[in-house]
Every structure is written in C-alpha cells, then in structure tokens.
Amino acid sequence: MNGTPTPSRQDENDPDDCGGPIRPSRGKDVDVAGSAALLGMSLPMDRAGAIAADLVKLAERVLASPVQPGFEDEPADFRKAQR
Amino acid sequence: MNDLALWTLAEASAAIAARQVSSRELVEACLARIAQWQPRINAFIDLRADAARAAADAADRAIAAGGPCSPLHGIPLAHKDMYYREGRVSTCGSTLRREWHATGTATVLRRLDAAGAIDLGTLNMAEWAGGATGHNIWFGDARNPWNPDRVTGGSSSGSGAAVAARLAFGSLGSDTGGSIRLPASMCGVTGLKPTYGAVSRHGAMPRAWTLDAVGPLARTAQDCALILAAIAGPDPQDASTAEAPGFAMPAVADGRAGRLADTLAGTVIGVEASMLQAADPSLRPALDTALAVLGDLGVELREVAIPELAAIFDLGGVISTTEAASIHLQQMRAQPSGYAPDLFTRMQAGLATPAVLYLHALRMRGLLLEKVRASVFSRCNALFAPTVAVPVPTRAESRTETAEDVGRIHGPLVRLTRPFNFLGLPSLSLPCGPDSAGMPVGFQLVGAPFAEAEILRLGMAYQSITAWHARVPELPA
C-alpha cells in the first residue's frame, strides 16, 4: 500500500462516501440546485433530486465504458477523425 | 397527372428547363394545396403568397430572357422557421420571437436564393427545435397528413407535414438529435442529415452547435441531392465548414434492372443488428422488406455492430443538453414564462452538467468516430438502421408535461437517430411502407463522413424500384 485510496475503502453504509464507484447519494440534489443557483436559476429540490439521480447514473455508465480518452486526446480530434 | 404540385422536384425542374411549365404555375399549384391542407395539418407559421408569386414571375422572366437555369430555378420551397432572413420574423417556434426580426440572412437561404428557388413562407417547428414529436403550445401542433391525430415527428414538424402533403417541393430542416429524420420517417418523406460541417449553419438558430446539421426534407433522395448541391460547401462565416468538400451529384439510377445491378455491384451495407432488433414488431415487415429489396438489387448485407452504442447515445445527450442550456441561460433567467413548461424543465438539466462530463463527451467524440469508421465503414459502403424504433404516436399520448414524461416519450423516439449526430455522420431517411396502423415507416442509410453522395446514390437506387416515396396522403372527402 502506498496510501492511495482504493474503491474498497468505500463505506457501503455511507451514501456520501464517494471513494468508490459513483452512485446516488444524499446531498447531490443540493449540489445540483447549487449549480443552478450559481447561474442565477432557482431549481426546486425535487427536480434537482431527479436531475442528480439521472446525472449520477449517466456518469456511471459513461465512465464505465471500456473506451476512455487518453491523456492527450482533446475535443478538436473529432475533426481529424472526420478526414 | 394534373396537379403540378404532385411532381417531384426533379420533374418540376426538368419541366421548367424545358419551358413546359412556369414557376408561377408551380407556385399556384402549391398555394392551392396549402389552402386545402393548412387547416388540417397546421404546417405553415407564415405563408408569404404574394412574395412567392412575385419571385416566381421574376424567375419566369429570367428564363424567358435566356438567363441561367439551375435545377432549383423557379422551384417553390418552404423552410423551418429558424432560418433568418433579413428584416423578417423568425419565430423559432417560440412566443419569445413572435416580433423578432432577423438582421441578416442565413447562408443556406442566400444560396437557395442564388439558385433561383422560391420561398413560400416559414414552417411550424418544435419550440426552439427542442422536441421530437412536433407539439407546440404557442403556434399549435403540426399534424401528420396521414392521420392528424398522430404526431409529425420533430423538431422539423412543419417540414415533414408540408413535404408529405405536397405543399412545397422541398424544405430545409435541422437535425441535432433526429429532427430531420424523425419527421421524414413519420410523415413518409425522404430526409437527409448531412455530415457535421458539410452545410453552413450561419444564420440558423442554434440548438447545440457541436451537433447541429442543416439539411433537406423532400420527396425523393434525388430531390434531396438537388437541394444539398445548392447549399453544401465551405462558408467563411461558419468555421465548422472549413474542410467541407464539394458535393458531387451521384449518377441517377434509371430503374432498369440490369443497369441497377451494375451500379450496385460490390456494394456492402452493414445492418446494425441491435438497432434492427430494437424496432417494434409492427415496423418489422416494412423494414425487412426494405432489406430484401436492397438484397435483390445485388447489395451484400452484412451484420455489424456499432461499438459502444449506449455510451454514444448518452454522450450525445450530454452535449445536446448542456449546449442548449448554455445558449438559453440568459433568456431562461429573464423570461422563464416564455418557455413551455416541459421544455423549460428539460433544459434545466443542462444547468447542472459538470463541466468535466461535458468535456469528456467532447473528447470521446473523435475516439468513437475512429472506432466506428474502423469497425463499420472500413468494410461497408453504408449502414442500415430503422429511423424510429416505435410506431408513430398519437398527439394525445405523446404530450409531455413532466420531466418523467419527457424521458419516457422523447427517449425512445431519438434512440436510433441521436448516435449519428454525436458521430457527425450523414444519414438519409427513406420511406419503406406503412406499419400495421397505416402510418409511414422509415429506415436510415448512414454513411462515412462526407459520403453524402454514396448514401444518396443508394437511396436513389432503392427508390427507383420502390414506390413508397410516391404515396401521397389524401384529404377526407
């Protein structure tokens, strides 16, 4: 062990512990409502909760894909891939 | 055939060039059908009959004077109400733009004007191009000419309805997640979403600038090609088109069996198995028959799989939602009541997308396109997939009010179209017959980047021996 946190340290009983895979948990509705508030928008908490749940599931799916960008990959590479 | 409006664009073009018909006659034929159909399908937002007549007379004078005659010269078209024309209102389907006058003209409209096309007016659309059904609480729903209780598909709802009912010979739509192909499929017409960057978006309302594509809906693949030839190519005012190659019209397949076999010899079409399996059983007979027809033409059909298809769908959604929220942020803050509640609710999700997730989606785009090119287009000329996986819904059952409604109704509609926006690939939707309820069914031919000519060639060959594109809805007696 070199001190690097690993997913196994996640506390299954603590929904706010994000040491492992991303999953819905307490407080993410507040984060979403806060993001909107930073932009001057008011978001009802029930709507924020629904958006948070969707986002967490979406991020989990996307980040679990076996295809992931490399360190040097950047958005402009799409235009190169078109050629 | 007495009703000139029932001709294809190519037929009308040939007749004008041969001076067998005037542009004014074509315009009057369209206006007569608009008078009959508009109360039933609500395709137009702003009909500009007098301006169209004047433009047609000018086009006829130019021909009489021996001037140049492009394939679109004197042809009546009408476009989704999001292409700006200087001094004119472009509503974009929103009540917030009822009095908004454009200060410049879209590049695509300039190019169509230069080609001599006639503009009949502006067409209905989903509010801010943000819906897959064609509902619009501000201007009324566009309705499907085959059954006005059913949706047209969106967001280019008026374009699909108008072309299907033969109110115009073609129309520009726009496609961010399927908005050309969905109404083309659900209304039984042909629609082309070009490669990202093939057609200028300058002067077109943005929905999500990384995904938006401008393209035609028309009666046939050949008609789409004629419109594309006029609008495609680089535009200094749209950096995304900097590397757009010129578009060369594919040779016209003439329908003779021997000739077609020669034309298509060696052609391979990949069949995306998971997309085909996703189609509702009521759609399968039409789709299977389309595949059989392509096989009979001598095309080799080969089963393929798009790698990481689910991720591609998700990532397209991330980009679309986030960019739309960015575009609309200030307006949503200032005038929230100017949005339909369901659209406003849907766009709220984009306000909370983590910036890193959005950038992740953009970084994945090139990688996944390379993988799809390697796994599909290195061995296939095109890819076959249904356009829509579900039957055309009724307007009542697909009306959305809550966020849950939106996910339940819009998600399945764009499931098979949005991936090709994320990948930026050209996709042609072709009609292939009715489903068990008598509503149109469509399939997509998807090409490699900038391979519009190839998928149009295949579409023209398919339509040279099928007649689904020639079916015309009728008004009840």
Coordinates of C-alpha atoms in Angstrom, one line a residue, chain B residues 33-234:
Chain B
R33 CA -52.9 22.7 -51.9
I34 CA -51.8 24.9 -48.9
A35 CA -55.3 26.4 -48.9
Q36 CA -56.8 22.9 -48.7
W37 CA -54.3 21.3 -46.2
Q38 CA -53.2 24.0 -43.8
P39 CA -56.4 23.9 -41.7
R40 CA -55.9 20.2 -41.3
I41 CA -52.2 19.9 -40.6
N42 CA -51.0 23.4 -39.5
A43 CA -47.7 23.2 -41.4
F44 CA -47.1 26.9 -42.0
I45 CA -46.4 29.6 -39.5
D46 CA -46.2 32.4 -42.1
L47 CA -47.4 31.9 -45.6
R48 CA -45.9 34.6 -48.0
A49 CA -48.0 34.0 -51.0
D50 CA -47.7 37.4 -52.7
A51 CA -43.9 37.5 -52.3
A52 CA -43.8 33.9 -53.7
R53 CA -45.9 34.9 -56.7
A54 CA -43.6 38.0 -57.4
A55 CA -40.5 35.8 -57.1
A56 CA -42.0 33.2 -59.4
D57 CA -42.8 35.9 -62.0
A58 CA -39.2 37.2 -61.8
A59 CA -37.9 33.6 -62.2
D60 CA -40.1 33.2 -65.3
R61 CA -38.9 36.4 -66.8
A62 CA -35.3 35.4 -66.2
I63 CA -35.9 32.1 -68.2
A64 CA -37.7 34.0 -70.9
A65 CA -34.6 36.2 -71.2
G66 CA -32.4 33.2 -71.7
G67 CA -30.7 33.5 -68.3
P68 CA -29.1 30.6 -66.4
C69 CA -31.4 28.0 -65.1
S70 CA -30.1 26.0 -62.1
P71 CA -32.0 22.8 -61.0
L72 CA -33.8 24.8 -58.3
H73 CA -34.7 27.8 -60.6
G74 CA -38.4 28.7 -60.0
I75 CA -39.0 25.7 -57.6
P76 CA -41.3 26.5 -54.6
L77 CA -39.7 25.5 -51.3
A78 CA -40.6 26.4 -47.7
H79 CA -38.4 26.2 -44.6
K80 CA -38.4 25.5 -40.9
D81 CA -39.0 28.9 -39.2
M82 CA -35.4 29.1 -37.8
Y83 CA -33.5 30.3 -40.9
Y84 CA -33.0 34.0 -40.7
R85 CA -34.0 36.3 -43.5
E86 CA -33.0 40.0 -43.0
G87 CA -35.9 42.1 -41.9
R88 CA -38.3 39.1 -41.5
V89 CA -39.6 37.5 -38.3
S90 CA -38.1 34.1 -37.5
T91 CA -40.1 32.7 -34.6
C92 CA -38.0 29.6 -34.0
G93 CA -41.3 28.1 -32.7
S94 CA -41.2 30.4 -29.6
T95 CA -43.6 33.0 -28.4
L96 CA -40.5 35.0 -27.4
R97 CA -39.7 35.6 -31.0
R98 CA -43.1 36.5 -32.4
E99 CA -41.8 40.0 -33.1
W100 CA -38.1 39.3 -33.5
H101 CA -36.7 40.5 -36.8
A102 CA -33.5 39.0 -38.2
T103 CA -30.7 41.4 -39.0
G104 CA -29.1 39.1 -41.6
T105 CA -29.8 36.2 -43.9
A106 CA -28.8 32.6 -43.4
T107 CA -26.1 31.4 -45.8
V108 CA -28.3 28.5 -46.9
L109 CA -31.2 30.9 -47.8
R110 CA -28.7 33.1 -49.7
R111 CA -27.6 30.0 -51.6
L112 CA -31.1 28.9 -52.4
D113 CA -32.0 32.4 -53.5
A114 CA -28.9 32.5 -55.8
A115 CA -30.1 29.2 -57.3
G116 CA -33.4 30.7 -58.1
A117 CA -35.6 28.8 -55.6
I118 CA -38.9 30.4 -54.5
D119 CA -39.6 30.8 -50.7
L120 CA -43.3 30.1 -50.0
G121 CA -43.0 31.0 -46.3
T122 CA -42.0 29.6 -42.9
L123 CA -42.9 26.3 -41.4
N124 CA -44.0 25.1 -38.0
M125 CA -41.4 23.5 -35.7
A126 CA -40.9 22.4 -32.1
E127 CA -40.2 25.3 -29.8
W128 CA -36.5 26.2 -30.1
A129 CA -36.1 22.9 -32.1
G130 CA -36.4 21.2 -28.8
G131 CA -38.8 18.3 -29.2
A132 CA -39.1 15.0 -31.1
T133 CA -42.8 15.0 -31.6
G134 CA -43.9 18.3 -33.2
H135 CA -46.0 19.6 -30.3
N136 CA -46.0 23.4 -30.0
I137 CA -48.2 25.2 -27.4
W138 CA -47.5 28.6 -29.0
F139 CA -48.3 28.0 -32.7
G140 CA -50.3 24.8 -32.4
D141 CA -49.1 21.3 -33.1
A142 CA -48.2 20.5 -36.6
R143 CA -50.3 17.4 -37.5
N144 CA -49.5 14.3 -39.6
P145 CA -51.1 14.4 -43.0
W146 CA -51.6 10.6 -42.8
N147 CA -53.6 11.0 -39.7
P148 CA -53.9 14.3 -37.9
D149 CA -54.4 12.6 -34.6
R150 CA -50.8 11.4 -34.9
V151 CA -47.6 13.5 -34.4
T152 CA -45.4 14.6 -37.3
G153 CA -42.2 14.0 -35.5
G154 CA -40.0 16.8 -34.7
S155 CA -38.5 19.2 -34.4
S156 CA -38.9 19.9 -38.2
S157 CA -42.6 19.2 -37.9
G158 CA -43.9 21.6 -40.5
S159 CA -41.3 20.5 -42.9
G160 CA -42.3 16.9 -42.7
A161 CA -46.0 17.7 -42.9
A162 CA -45.7 20.2 -45.8
V163 CA -43.5 17.9 -48.0
A164 CA -45.7 14.9 -47.3
A165 CA -48.9 16.8 -48.3
R166 CA -47.1 18.2 -51.4
L167 CA -47.4 21.8 -50.2
A168 CA -43.8 22.5 -51.2
F169 CA -41.3 20.6 -53.3
G170 CA -38.7 20.5 -50.5
S171 CA -37.8 22.1 -47.2
L172 CA -34.8 22.8 -45.1
G173 CA -35.0 21.3 -41.6
S174 CA -32.4 21.0 -39.0
D175 CA -31.1 17.9 -37.1
T176 CA -29.5 17.9 -33.6
G177 CA -30.7 14.5 -32.5
G178 CA -33.0 13.4 -35.3
S179 CA -35.0 16.5 -36.2
I180 CA -34.9 16.0 -39.9
R181 CA -35.1 12.2 -40.0
L182 CA -37.9 11.8 -37.4
P183 CA -40.5 13.9 -39.3
A184 CA -39.2 12.4 -42.6
S185 CA -39.9 8.9 -41.3
M186 CA -43.2 9.6 -39.6
C187 CA -44.6 11.6 -42.5
G188 CA -43.3 9.3 -45.2
V189 CA -40.8 11.5 -47.0
T190 CA -37.1 11.5 -47.6
G191 CA -34.8 13.5 -45.3
L192 CA -31.0 14.0 -45.2
K193 CA -29.0 14.9 -42.2
P194 CA -25.6 15.9 -43.7
T195 CA -22.2 15.3 -42.2
Y196 CA -21.4 17.8 -39.4
G197 CA -19.7 20.6 -41.1
A198 CA -20.9 19.9 -44.6
V199 CA -23.5 22.7 -44.7
S200 CA -23.2 26.1 -43.2
R201 CA -25.2 26.9 -40.0
H202 CA -24.6 30.6 -40.3
G203 CA -27.9 32.4 -39.8
A204 CA -29.7 29.3 -38.5
M205 CA -31.0 29.2 -34.9
P206 CA -28.5 27.1 -32.8
R207 CA -29.8 24.2 -30.7
A208 CA -26.4 22.6 -29.9
W209 CA -23.6 23.9 -32.1
T210 CA -21.5 20.7 -31.8
L211 CA -24.3 18.6 -33.2
D212 CA -26.5 20.8 -35.4
A213 CA -26.8 19.9 -39.0
V214 CA -28.8 21.7 -41.7
G215 CA -30.4 19.6 -44.4
P216 CA -33.3 18.9 -46.7
L217 CA -36.6 17.0 -46.5
A218 CA -38.0 16.3 -49.9
R219 CA -40.0 13.7 -51.8
T220 CA -37.1 11.6 -53.1
A221 CA -33.4 11.1 -52.5
Q222 CA -32.7 12.7 -55.8
D223 CA -34.6 15.8 -54.7
C224 CA -32.6 15.9 -51.5
A225 CA -29.4 15.7 -53.6
L226 CA -30.5 18.7 -55.7
I227 CA -31.1 20.8 -52.7
L228 CA -27.9 19.7 -51.0
A229 CA -25.9 20.5 -54.1
A230 CA -27.1 24.1 -53.8
I231 CA -26.4 24.6 -50.1
A232 CA -23.3 22.4 -49.3
G233 CA -19.7 23.6 -49.1
P234 CA -17.4 25.9 -47.1

